[in-house]
mmCIF file of C-alpha atoms and ligand atoms in Angstrom:
data_model
loop_
_atom_site.group_PDB
_atom_site.id
_atom_site.type_symbol
_atom_site.label_atom_id
_atom_site.label_comp_id
_atom_site.label_asym_id
_atom_site.label_seq_id
_atom_site.Cartn_x
_atom_site.Cartn_y
_atom_site.Cartn_z
ATOM 1 C CA UNK A 24 40.643 28.490 -52.123
ATOM 2 C CA UNK A 25 44.726 27.577 -51.949
ATOM 3 C CA UNK A 26 45.570 25.268 -49.483
ATOM 4 C CA UNK A 27 48.415 26.273 -47.346
ATOM 5 C CA UNK A 28 51.251 24.191 -44.896
ATOM 6 C CA UNK A 29 53.269 25.130 -42.185
ATOM 7 C CA UNK A 30 56.521 23.689 -42.457
ATOM 8 C CA UNK A 31 59.926 23.801 -40.975
ATOM 9 C CA UNK A 32 62.286 22.649 -43.764
ATOM 10 C CA UNK A 33 61.612 21.188 -46.964
ATOM 11 C CA UNK A 34 64.322 18.101 -48.630
ATOM 12 C CA UNK A 35 64.281 17.913 -52.087
ATOM 13 C CA UNK A 36 66.048 14.341 -51.817
ATOM 14 C CA UNK A 37 67.309 12.121 -49.511
ATOM 15 C CA UNK A 38 68.330 8.425 -48.496
ATOM 16 C CA UNK A 39 67.417 8.759 -44.972
ATOM 17 C CA UNK A 40 64.005 9.097 -43.936
ATOM 18 C CA UNK A 41 62.390 6.312 -45.460
ATOM 19 C CA UNK A 42 62.860 3.891 -48.252
ATOM 20 C CA UNK A 43 64.801 4.526 -51.200
ATOM 21 C CA UNK A 44 65.154 8.142 -52.268
ATOM 22 C CA UNK A 45 62.318 10.388 -50.789
ATOM 23 C CA UNK A 46 61.508 14.149 -50.652
ATOM 24 C CA UNK A 47 61.130 14.878 -47.116
ATOM 25 C CA UNK A 48 58.752 17.328 -45.358
ATOM 26 C CA UNK A 49 59.222 18.574 -41.936
ATOM 27 C CA UNK A 50 56.105 19.918 -40.904
ATOM 28 C CA UNK A 51 56.143 22.879 -38.508
ATOM 29 C CA UNK A 52 53.125 22.286 -35.028
ATOM 30 C CA UNK A 53 52.830 19.496 -32.694
ATOM 31 C CA UNK A 54 50.425 18.992 -29.590
ATOM 32 C CA UNK A 55 52.324 15.964 -28.062
ATOM 33 C CA UNK A 56 55.585 17.221 -26.444
ATOM 34 C CA UNK A 57 57.386 13.935 -26.149
ATOM 35 C CA UNK A 58 59.751 14.144 -23.204
ATOM 36 C CA UNK A 59 63.258 14.219 -24.921
ATOM 37 C CA UNK A 60 61.467 14.971 -28.270
ATOM 38 C CA UNK A 61 65.136 16.175 -30.470
ATOM 39 C CA UNK A 62 62.807 18.280 -32.304
ATOM 40 C CA UNK A 63 61.334 20.736 -29.974
ATOM 41 C CA UNK A 64 61.929 23.853 -31.970
ATOM 42 C CA UNK A 65 58.960 21.965 -34.712
ATOM 43 C CA UNK A 66 56.452 22.517 -31.855
ATOM 44 C CA UNK A 67 55.047 26.407 -32.053
ATOM 45 C CA UNK A 68 51.736 26.541 -34.780
ATOM 46 C CA UNK A 69 53.072 29.714 -35.976
ATOM 47 C CA UNK A 70 56.814 29.247 -36.163
ATOM 48 C CA UNK A 71 57.995 27.867 -39.868
ATOM 49 C CA UNK A 72 56.471 28.934 -42.910
ATOM 50 C CA UNK A 73 53.914 29.144 -44.768
ATOM 51 C CA UNK A 74 53.776 26.950 -48.044
ATOM 52 C CA UNK A 75 51.039 26.859 -50.933
ATOM 53 C CA UNK A 76 50.349 22.884 -51.206
ATOM 54 C CA UNK A 77 50.205 22.874 -54.644
ATOM 55 C CA UNK A 78 53.592 25.121 -55.387
ATOM 56 C CA UNK A 79 55.267 22.158 -52.704
ATOM 57 C CA UNK A 80 54.042 19.515 -55.050
ATOM 58 C CA UNK A 81 55.717 21.453 -58.191
ATOM 59 C CA UNK A 82 58.762 21.624 -56.567
ATOM 60 C CA UNK A 83 58.729 17.828 -55.645
ATOM 61 C CA UNK A 84 57.806 16.517 -59.213
ATOM 62 C CA UNK A 85 60.099 19.402 -60.440
ATOM 63 C CA UNK A 86 63.138 18.407 -58.009
ATOM 64 C CA UNK A 87 65.762 15.422 -58.459
ATOM 65 C CA UNK A 88 64.149 12.128 -58.864
ATOM 66 C CA UNK A 89 62.472 10.681 -56.184
ATOM 67 C CA UNK A 90 60.182 7.380 -55.342
ATOM 68 C CA UNK A 91 58.080 9.614 -52.918
ATOM 69 C CA UNK A 92 58.192 11.808 -49.975
ATOM 70 C CA UNK A 93 57.834 11.609 -45.873
ATOM 71 C CA UNK A 94 56.561 13.222 -44.207
ATOM 72 C CA UNK A 95 57.201 14.438 -40.159
ATOM 73 C CA UNK A 96 56.769 16.859 -37.839
ATOM 74 C CA UNK A 97 56.064 18.228 -36.171
ATOM 75 C CA UNK A 98 52.926 16.453 -36.214
ATOM 76 C CA UNK A 99 51.490 15.575 -39.559
ATOM 77 C CA UNK A 100 48.084 14.995 -38.582
ATOM 78 C CA UNK A 101 47.784 18.191 -37.122
ATOM 79 C CA UNK A 102 47.653 19.756 -40.534
ATOM 80 C CA UNK A 103 45.786 16.296 -42.115
ATOM 81 C CA UNK A 104 43.621 18.299 -44.672
ATOM 82 C CA UNK A 105 46.558 20.028 -46.442
ATOM 83 C CA UNK A 106 48.873 16.864 -46.313
ATOM 84 C CA UNK A 107 45.867 14.732 -47.374
ATOM 85 C CA UNK A 108 46.102 16.954 -50.871
ATOM 86 C CA UNK A 109 49.716 17.037 -50.803
ATOM 87 C CA UNK A 110 49.798 13.424 -50.906
ATOM 88 C CA UNK A 111 46.852 13.162 -53.331
ATOM 89 C CA UNK A 112 48.739 14.902 -55.859
ATOM 90 C CA UNK A 113 51.991 13.141 -55.791
ATOM 91 C CA UNK A 114 50.100 9.851 -55.473
ATOM 92 C CA UNK A 115 48.741 11.059 -59.340
ATOM 93 C CA UNK A 116 51.717 11.006 -60.233
ATOM 94 C CA UNK A 117 53.249 7.598 -59.012
ATOM 95 C CA UNK A 118 54.745 8.469 -55.629
ATOM 96 C CA UNK A 119 54.720 6.815 -52.791
ATOM 97 C CA UNK A 120 53.717 8.661 -49.202
ATOM 98 C CA UNK A 121 55.401 7.732 -45.712
ATOM 99 C CA UNK A 122 53.800 9.538 -42.957
ATOM 100 C CA UNK A 123 55.055 9.717 -38.919
ATOM 101 C CA UNK A 124 52.847 10.437 -36.327
ATOM 102 C CA UNK A 125 53.409 10.724 -32.543
ATOM 103 C CA UNK A 126 49.307 9.334 -32.253
ATOM 104 C CA UNK A 127 48.629 5.748 -31.829
ATOM 105 C CA UNK A 128 46.822 4.316 -35.600
ATOM 106 C CA UNK A 129 43.910 3.503 -33.791
ATOM 107 C CA UNK A 130 43.007 6.773 -32.666
ATOM 108 C CA UNK A 131 43.393 8.231 -35.308
ATOM 109 C CA UNK A 132 41.165 5.687 -36.920
ATOM 110 C CA UNK A 133 38.501 6.052 -34.311
ATOM 111 C CA UNK A 134 38.530 8.908 -34.359
ATOM 112 C CA UNK A 135 36.493 9.541 -37.443
ATOM 113 C CA UNK A 136 37.739 13.282 -38.775
ATOM 114 C CA UNK A 137 37.492 13.008 -42.586
ATOM 115 C CA UNK A 138 40.900 14.896 -42.949
ATOM 116 C CA UNK A 139 42.933 12.590 -40.880
ATOM 117 C CA UNK A 140 41.059 9.658 -42.309
ATOM 118 C CA UNK A 141 42.096 10.891 -45.728
ATOM 119 C CA UNK A 142 45.439 11.672 -44.615
ATOM 120 C CA UNK A 143 45.954 7.772 -44.168
ATOM 121 C CA UNK A 144 43.988 6.659 -47.426
ATOM 122 C CA UNK A 145 47.249 8.167 -49.063
ATOM 123 C CA UNK A 146 49.680 6.974 -47.164
ATOM 124 C CA UNK A 147 51.517 3.875 -48.041
ATOM 125 C CA UNK A 148 53.660 3.495 -44.698
ATOM 126 C CA UNK A 149 53.137 4.444 -41.275
ATOM 127 C CA UNK A 150 55.127 4.808 -38.000
ATOM 128 C CA UNK A 151 52.783 6.028 -35.196
ATOM 129 C CA UNK A 152 53.731 6.085 -31.984
ATOM 130 C CA UNK A 153 55.226 9.440 -29.679
ATOM 131 C CA UNK A 154 59.352 9.261 -29.257
ATOM 132 C CA UNK A 155 59.572 7.780 -25.436
ATOM 133 C CA UNK A 156 63.426 9.150 -24.170
ATOM 134 C CA UNK A 157 63.317 5.307 -21.775
ATOM 135 C CA UNK A 158 62.479 3.211 -24.652
ATOM 136 C CA UNK A 159 65.453 4.878 -27.285
ATOM 137 C CA UNK A 160 66.111 2.295 -29.308
ATOM 138 C CA UNK A 161 67.299 3.350 -33.331
ATOM 139 C CA UNK A 162 68.240 -0.571 -33.868
ATOM 140 C CA UNK A 163 65.049 -0.372 -36.282
ATOM 141 C CA UNK A 164 65.406 1.693 -39.510
ATOM 142 C CA UNK A 165 64.109 4.981 -39.093
ATOM 143 C CA UNK A 166 62.707 5.354 -35.891
ATOM 144 C CA UNK A 167 63.969 6.453 -32.631
ATOM 145 C CA UNK A 168 62.321 4.417 -29.361
ATOM 146 C CA UNK A 169 60.636 0.970 -29.432
ATOM 147 C CA UNK A 170 57.076 1.721 -29.189
ATOM 148 C CA UNK A 171 57.067 3.053 -32.149
ATOM 149 C CA UNK A 172 55.072 0.548 -34.869
ATOM 150 C CA UNK A 173 55.384 0.319 -39.150
ATOM 151 C CA UNK A 174 51.619 0.387 -40.263
ATOM 152 C CA UNK A 175 52.021 -0.910 -44.358
ATOM 153 C CA UNK A 176 48.540 0.453 -45.324
ATOM 154 C CA UNK A 177 49.036 -0.094 -48.757
ATOM 155 C CA UNK A 178 51.326 -3.164 -50.739
ATOM 156 C CA UNK A 179 53.254 -0.277 -51.923
ATOM 157 C CA UNK A 180 55.939 -1.496 -49.248
ATOM 158 C CA UNK A 181 54.931 -4.392 -47.829
ATOM 159 C CA UNK A 182 57.566 -6.600 -49.496
ATOM 160 C CA UNK A 183 59.650 -4.371 -46.911
ATOM 161 C CA UNK A 184 58.051 -5.614 -43.732
ATOM 162 C CA UNK A 185 60.314 -9.159 -43.021
ATOM 163 C CA UNK A 186 62.936 -6.949 -44.009
ATOM 164 C CA UNK A 187 63.359 -4.354 -41.529
ATOM 165 C CA UNK A 188 65.851 -5.695 -39.538
ATOM 166 C CA UNK A 189 68.687 -5.437 -42.255
ATOM 167 C CA UNK A 190 67.708 -1.920 -42.907
ATOM 168 C CA UNK A 191 69.966 0.440 -41.033
ATOM 169 C CA UNK A 192 69.927 3.912 -39.495
ATOM 170 C CA UNK A 193 71.689 6.368 -41.393
ATOM 171 C CA UNK A 194 73.010 9.872 -41.634
ATOM 172 C CA UNK A 195 73.289 12.355 -43.973
ATOM 173 C CA UNK A 196 75.670 15.268 -43.592
ATOM 174 C CA UNK A 197 75.018 18.251 -45.618
ATOM 175 C CA UNK A 198 77.654 21.305 -46.204
ATOM 176 C CA UNK A 199 76.298 24.211 -47.583
ATOM 177 C CA UNK A 200 78.081 26.938 -49.399
ATOM 178 C CA UNK A 201 78.527 29.198 -46.698
ATOM 179 C CA UNK A 202 79.838 26.442 -44.259
ATOM 180 C CA UNK A 203 76.424 25.932 -42.303
ATOM 181 C CA UNK A 204 76.191 22.056 -41.315
ATOM 182 C CA UNK A 205 72.872 20.234 -41.569
ATOM 183 C CA UNK A 206 72.369 16.659 -40.319
ATOM 184 C CA UNK A 207 69.469 14.846 -41.047
ATOM 185 C CA UNK A 208 68.197 11.115 -40.129
ATOM 186 C CA UNK A 209 68.595 9.077 -36.887
ATOM 187 C CA UNK A 210 71.773 8.142 -34.897
ATOM 188 C CA UNK A 211 72.921 7.908 -31.082
ATOM 189 C CA UNK A 212 73.759 11.163 -29.794
ATOM 190 C CA UNK A 213 77.069 10.103 -29.250
ATOM 191 C CA UNK A 214 77.619 8.718 -32.564
ATOM 192 C CA UNK A 215 76.596 12.582 -33.727
ATOM 193 C CA UNK A 216 78.428 14.590 -31.569
ATOM 194 C CA UNK A 217 81.282 12.042 -32.507
ATOM 195 C CA UNK A 218 80.427 12.545 -36.110
ATOM 196 C CA UNK A 219 80.013 16.442 -35.382
ATOM 197 C CA UNK A 220 83.171 16.426 -33.701
ATOM 198 C CA UNK A 221 85.163 15.350 -36.570
ATOM 199 C CA UNK A 222 83.557 17.911 -38.905
ATOM 200 C CA UNK A 223 83.813 21.028 -37.079
HETATM 201 S S1 SF4 B 310 55.414 13.520 -31.632
HETATM 202 FE FE1 SF4 B 310 57.435 13.857 -32.699
HETATM 203 S S2 SF4 B 310 57.679 16.119 -32.786
HETATM 204 FE FE2 SF4 B 310 55.914 15.807 -31.343
HETATM 205 S S3 SF4 B 310 56.940 16.185 -29.453
HETATM 206 FE FE3 SF4 B 310 56.775 14.105 -30.394
HETATM 207 S S4 SF4 B 310 58.777 13.350 -31.530
HETATM 208 FE FE4 SF4 B 310 58.723 15.872 -30.796
#
């Protein structure tokens, strides 16, 4: 059976969505609906596009050299089975997996859903917790609110645990040939607005 994923966006290579240079997969669909979510256009389950997991794995492996992939959302655990399969395929090739979730690690573990546990099992670094606008804090790498936590589920990135405060948040700006500007990464709204003012 062909496994498919509903995705919003795929970046073959980025330096701002986790350790090192990584592919990044933004999945479509999120049932959590955090107040102040920066990506509400990823909430609808039927938005985005449908892609085959094997084709995505091939795209990652044939694309620019990366050390891993980051799954973010939307809510990755809403498509746990397909992402676990993608994660397994990429781990076989030596890539690392970083996964964001709006759920708490403990609730994912204790729920006992085999697909959820399978996605946890392929994840090296998990960032958990919903974005909370009132706890906005961009001083830690890759995450936007103080309640969110880093879980080093394997030894792959354990060495970063003591160094997190030295890793800055960064933004990437891409300019397409047709003049469209796309931004990813993390910054304060004011910084982003200033940047776009200068660019546009
Ligand atoms: S879990 Fe993430 S994508 Fe979903 S509503 Fe919260 S911040 Fe937005």
